[in-house]
PDB file of C-alpha atoms in Angstrom:
ATOM      1  CA  MET A 869     -24.902 -42.866  75.178  1.00  0.00           C
ATOM      2  CA  GLN A 870     -25.511 -39.512  76.845  1.00  0.00           C
ATOM      3  CA  ASP A 871     -29.279 -40.038  76.699  1.00  0.00           C
ATOM      4  CA  ILE A 872     -29.221 -43.251  78.744  1.00  0.00           C
ATOM      5  CA  VAL A 873     -31.144 -42.700  81.970  1.00  0.00           C
ATOM      6  CA  ILE A 874     -30.679 -44.914  85.012  1.00  0.00           C
ATOM      7  CA  ALA A 875     -33.599 -44.801  87.416  1.00  0.00           C
ATOM      8  CA  PRO A 876     -35.328 -46.893  90.073  1.00  0.00           C
ATOM      9  CA  ALA A 877     -37.432 -49.697  88.617  1.00  0.00           C
ATOM     10  CA  THR A 878     -41.207 -49.491  88.693  1.00  0.00           C
ATOM     11  CA  ALA A 879     -43.775 -52.292  88.640  1.00  0.00           C
ATOM     12  CA  ALA A 880     -44.138 -51.632  84.905  1.00  0.00           C
ATOM     13  CA  ASP A 881     -40.443 -52.578  84.428  1.00  0.00           C
ATOM     14  CA  VAL A 882     -40.682 -56.101  85.855  1.00  0.00           C
ATOM     15  CA  ASP A 883     -41.519 -57.805  82.545  1.00  0.00           C
ATOM     16  CA  ALA A 884     -38.680 -55.984  80.755  1.00  0.00           C
ATOM     17  CA  ILE A 885     -36.253 -56.937  83.548  1.00  0.00           C
ATOM     18  CA  ARG A 886     -37.385 -60.568  83.364  1.00  0.00           C
ATOM     19  CA  SER A 887     -36.902 -60.525  79.570  1.00  0.00           C
ATOM     20  CA  LEU A 888     -33.410 -59.008  79.823  1.00  0.00           C
ATOM     21  CA  LEU A 889     -32.399 -61.611  82.393  1.00  0.00           C
ATOM     22  CA  ALA A 890     -33.748 -64.507  80.323  1.00  0.00           C
ATOM     23  CA  THR A 891     -32.156 -63.242  77.101  1.00  0.00           C
ATOM     24  CA  ASN A 892     -28.791 -63.105  78.855  1.00  0.00           C
ATOM     25  CA  GLY A 893     -29.016 -66.472  80.589  1.00  0.00           C
ATOM     26  CA  LEU A 894     -29.662 -65.138  84.076  1.00  0.00           C
ATOM     27  CA  GLY A 895     -32.350 -66.440  86.397  1.00  0.00           C
ATOM     28  CA  SER A 896     -35.125 -64.318  87.812  1.00  0.00           C
ATOM     29  CA  GLU A 897     -35.511 -66.075  91.164  1.00  0.00           C
ATOM     30  CA  GLY A 898     -36.702 -63.590  93.773  1.00  0.00           C
ATOM     31  CA  LEU A 899     -37.424 -60.859  91.211  1.00  0.00           C
ATOM     32  CA  ASP A 900     -41.082 -60.574  92.187  1.00  0.00           C
ATOM     33  CA  GLU A 901     -40.084 -59.995  95.833  1.00  0.00           C
ATOM     34  CA  HIS A 902     -37.123 -57.669  95.185  1.00  0.00           C
ATOM     35  CA  TRP A 903     -37.952 -55.646  92.047  1.00  0.00           C
ATOM     36  CA  LYS A 904     -38.192 -52.472  94.146  1.00  0.00           C
ATOM     37  CA  THR A 905     -34.429 -52.668  94.754  1.00  0.00           C
ATOM     38  CA  PHE A 906     -33.686 -52.696  91.018  1.00  0.00           C
ATOM     39  CA  VAL A 907     -32.524 -49.859  88.844  1.00  0.00           C
ATOM     40  CA  VAL A 908     -33.040 -49.875  85.094  1.00  0.00           C
ATOM     41  CA  ALA A 909     -31.161 -48.205  82.261  1.00  0.00           C
ATOM     42  CA  ARG A 910     -33.379 -46.753  79.562  1.00  0.00           C
ATOM     43  CA  ASP A 911     -32.729 -45.474  76.086  1.00  0.00           C
ATOM     44  CA  GLY A 912     -35.956 -43.600  75.468  1.00  0.00           C
ATOM     45  CA  ASP A 913     -38.740 -46.090  76.161  1.00  0.00           C
ATOM     46  CA  ARG A 914     -36.474 -49.119  75.758  1.00  0.00           C
ATOM     47  CA  THR A 915     -35.103 -50.860  78.872  1.00  0.00           C
ATOM     48  CA  ILE A 916     -31.520 -51.740  77.969  1.00  0.00           C
ATOM     49  CA  GLY A 917     -30.020 -52.697  81.330  1.00  0.00           C
ATOM     50  CA  CYS A 918     -30.781 -53.494  84.920  1.00  0.00           C
ATOM     51  CA  GLY A 919     -29.334 -54.445  88.260  1.00  0.00           C
ATOM     52  CA  GLY A 920     -30.723 -55.210  91.652  1.00  0.00           C
ATOM     53  CA  ALA A 921     -29.872 -55.979  95.223  1.00  0.00           C
ATOM     54  CA  GLN A 922     -31.177 -57.930  98.124  1.00  0.00           C
ATOM     55  CA  ALA A 923     -30.387 -55.817 101.158  1.00  0.00           C
ATOM     56  CA  TYR A 924     -30.296 -57.112 104.704  1.00  0.00           C
ATOM     57  CA  GLN A 925     -29.281 -55.616 108.027  1.00  0.00           C
ATOM     58  CA  PHE A 926     -25.518 -56.118 107.631  1.00  0.00           C
ATOM     59  CA  ALA A 927     -24.887 -57.029 104.000  1.00  0.00           C
ATOM     60  CA  ALA A 928     -26.357 -56.935 100.513  1.00  0.00           C
ATOM     61  CA  LEU A 929     -26.330 -59.261  97.537  1.00  0.00           C
ATOM     62  CA  ILE A 930     -25.796 -57.442  94.246  1.00  0.00           C
ATOM     63  CA  ARG A 931     -27.632 -59.363  91.545  1.00  0.00           C
ATOM     64  CA  SER A 932     -28.914 -59.478  88.005  1.00  0.00           C
ATOM     65  CA  ILE A 933     -26.514 -56.951  86.493  1.00  0.00           C
ATOM     66  CA  VAL A 934     -27.085 -57.033  82.745  1.00  0.00           C
ATOM     67  CA  VAL A 935     -26.799 -54.672  79.786  1.00  0.00           C
ATOM     68  CA  ASP A 936     -28.292 -55.383  76.351  1.00  0.00           C
ATOM     69  CA  ALA A 937     -25.573 -56.623  73.976  1.00  0.00           C
ATOM     70  CA  ASP A 938     -26.035 -53.621  71.650  1.00  0.00           C
ATOM     71  CA  TYR A 939     -25.180 -51.219  74.499  1.00  0.00           C
ATOM     72  CA  ARG A 940     -22.202 -52.946  76.152  1.00  0.00           C
ATOM     73  CA  ARG A 941     -18.782 -51.339  76.519  1.00  0.00           C
ATOM     74  CA  ASN A 942     -20.268 -47.884  77.053  1.00  0.00           C
ATOM     75  CA  GLY A 943     -20.062 -47.686  80.858  1.00  0.00           C
ATOM     76  CA  ILE A 944     -23.731 -48.476  81.449  1.00  0.00           C
ATOM     77  CA  GLY A 945     -23.021 -51.519  83.611  1.00  0.00           C
ATOM     78  CA  ARG A 946     -20.545 -49.482  85.658  1.00  0.00           C
ATOM     79  CA  ARG A 947     -23.184 -46.777  86.184  1.00  0.00           C
ATOM     80  CA  ILE A 948     -25.769 -49.378  87.253  1.00  0.00           C
ATOM     81  CA  VAL A 949     -23.377 -50.971  89.767  1.00  0.00           C
ATOM     82  CA  ARG A 950     -22.284 -47.565  91.100  1.00  0.00           C
ATOM     83  CA  GLN A 951     -25.874 -46.430  91.597  1.00  0.00           C
ATOM     84  CA  LEU A 952     -26.765 -49.640  93.446  1.00  0.00           C
ATOM     85  CA  LEU A 953     -23.715 -49.388  95.713  1.00  0.00           C
ATOM     86  CA  ASP A 954     -24.342 -45.694  96.413  1.00  0.00           C
ATOM     87  CA  ARG A 955     -28.006 -46.336  97.283  1.00  0.00           C
ATOM     88  CA  LEU A 956     -27.098 -49.194  99.634  1.00  0.00           C
ATOM     89  CA  ALA A 957     -24.169 -47.339 101.216  1.00  0.00           C
ATOM     90  CA  SER A 958     -26.474 -44.386 101.954  1.00  0.00           C
ATOM     91  CA  ARG A 959     -28.478 -46.839 104.089  1.00  0.00           C
ATOM     92  CA  GLY A 960     -25.335 -47.728 106.047  1.00  0.00           C
ATOM     93  CA  LEU A 961     -24.459 -50.985 104.313  1.00  0.00           C
ATOM     94  CA  ARG A 962     -20.753 -51.563 103.708  1.00  0.00           C
ATOM     95  CA  GLU A 963     -20.499 -55.265 102.799  1.00  0.00           C
ATOM     96  CA  PHE A 964     -21.587 -56.406  99.332  1.00  0.00           C
ATOM     97  CA  TYR A 965     -21.567 -59.828  97.696  1.00  0.00           C
ATOM     98  CA  LEU A 966     -22.276 -61.168  94.241  1.00  0.00           C
ATOM     99  CA  LEU A 967     -22.056 -64.395  92.293  1.00  0.00           C
ATOM    100  CA  THR A 968     -20.845 -64.474  88.710  1.00  0.00           C
ATOM    101  CA  ARG A 969     -20.263 -67.120  86.098  1.00  0.00           C
ATOM    102  CA  ASP A 970     -18.483 -64.979  83.524  1.00  0.00           C
ATOM    103  CA  ALA A 971     -17.799 -61.449  84.804  1.00  0.00           C
ATOM    104  CA  GLU A 972     -15.132 -61.977  87.471  1.00  0.00           C
ATOM    105  CA  GLY A 973     -12.663 -59.659  85.710  1.00  0.00           C
ATOM    106  CA  TYR A 974     -15.290 -56.951  85.300  1.00  0.00           C
ATOM    107  CA  PHE A 975     -16.144 -56.949  88.995  1.00  0.00           C
ATOM    108  CA  LYS A 976     -12.477 -57.131  90.071  1.00  0.00           C
ATOM    109  CA  LYS A 977     -12.013 -53.799  88.289  1.00  0.00           C
ATOM    110  CA  ARG A 978     -14.763 -52.423  90.522  1.00  0.00           C
ATOM    111  CA  GLY A 979     -13.096 -53.532  93.755  1.00  0.00           C
ATOM    112  CA  PHE A 980     -14.759 -56.901  94.336  1.00  0.00           C
ATOM    113  CA  LYS A 981     -12.511 -59.768  95.415  1.00  0.00           C
ATOM    114  CA  PRO A 982     -13.162 -63.509  95.133  1.00  0.00           C
ATOM    115  CA  VAL A 983     -14.044 -65.200  98.428  1.00  0.00           C
ATOM    116  CA  ASP A 984     -14.850 -68.743  99.448  1.00  0.00           C
ATOM    117  CA  ARG A 985     -18.537 -69.425  99.959  1.00  0.00           C
ATOM    118  CA  ASP A 986     -17.899 -70.275 103.599  1.00  0.00           C
ATOM    119  CA  GLU A 987     -16.757 -66.648 104.129  1.00  0.00           C
ATOM    120  CA  VAL A 988     -20.101 -65.183 103.003  1.00  0.00           C
ATOM    121  CA  HIS A 989     -22.259 -63.371 105.531  1.00  0.00           C
ATOM    122  CA  PRO A 990     -25.023 -65.704 106.826  1.00  0.00           C
ATOM    123  CA  GLN A 991     -27.756 -63.256 105.742  1.00  0.00           C
ATOM    124  CA  ILE A 992     -26.618 -63.703 102.133  1.00  0.00           C
ATOM    125  CA  VAL A 993     -26.115 -67.474 102.193  1.00  0.00           C
ATOM    126  CA  GLY A 994     -29.832 -68.066 102.792  1.00  0.00           C
ATOM    127  CA  THR A 995     -31.056 -66.058  99.796  1.00  0.00           C
ATOM    128  CA  SER A 996     -32.758 -67.858  96.899  1.00  0.00           C
ATOM    129  CA  GLU A 997     -30.362 -66.183  94.462  1.00  0.00           C
ATOM    130  CA  PHE A 998     -27.345 -67.503  96.367  1.00  0.00           C
ATOM    131  CA  GLN A 999     -28.840 -70.964  96.745  1.00  0.00           C
ATOM    132  CA  SER A1000     -29.796 -71.231  93.067  1.00  0.00           C
ATOM    133  CA  GLU A1001     -26.360 -70.368  91.631  1.00  0.00           C
ATOM    134  CA  PRO A1002     -24.186 -73.350  90.702  1.00  0.00           C
ATOM    135  CA  GLU A1003     -21.068 -74.114  92.723  1.00  0.00           C
ATOM    136  CA  GLU A1004     -18.851 -73.062  89.804  1.00  0.00           C
ATOM    137  CA  ALA A1005     -20.119 -69.465  90.047  1.00  0.00           C
ATOM    138  CA  VAL A1006     -17.450 -67.233  91.560  1.00  0.00           C
ATOM    139  CA  CYS A1007     -18.431 -65.575  94.824  1.00  0.00           C
ATOM    140  CA  MET A1008     -17.086 -62.049  95.271  1.00  0.00           C
ATOM    141  CA  ARG A1009     -17.156 -59.470  98.067  1.00  0.00           C
ATOM    142  CA  LEU A1010     -16.627 -55.734  98.325  1.00  0.00           C
ATOM    143  CA  VAL A1011     -16.206 -54.076 101.710  1.00  0.00           C
ATOM    144  CA  MET A1012     -16.467 -50.300 101.656  1.00  0.00           C
ATOM    145  CA  LEU A1013     -14.828 -48.214 104.333  1.00  0.00           C
ATOM    146  CA  ALA A1014     -17.152 -46.085 106.428  1.00  0.00           C
TER     147      ALA A1014
END
C-alpha cells in the first residue's frame, strides 16, 4: 500500500469518481459542480478511492468518502479524510460536517460527533448533498481548534 498516491482530482477523474460512488451505493449529486474539491487515491493508473468537500465561508461538508473494497482496511480512507481536512483547515475552516448511513463508528474514531440536523450550520443545510440524504443518515460534526 506504499505506492498509493493521494492527489487532487482532475477533470479526467470525474468518471472514475462517479463509478466508485455508484459501485458503493453513494450518490453523485453536486459532483459536476464540486469535483475540484475532491482528492483521489490511485494505485498506478487505477482510481481506488476518493473524497470531496463542499466548502463555504464558515463550514464545510465532507462528502463521498469511498475506498474500493479490495483496498479497505489499509488506512487509505483515513489518509483521504486527513488530506481533505488539512486542505480545508489551511483555508481557515474549522467546522466540518458529514452525513453517513453506515460509517458512524469510523468517523467517531476521527473525532466527528453525532449532532441533530437542527444544529447544522445553515450554509450546509442548503446543499444538495445534505438535502438528498435520507433522514436516517447520521449527521456528524467535527470542530477543530484554531
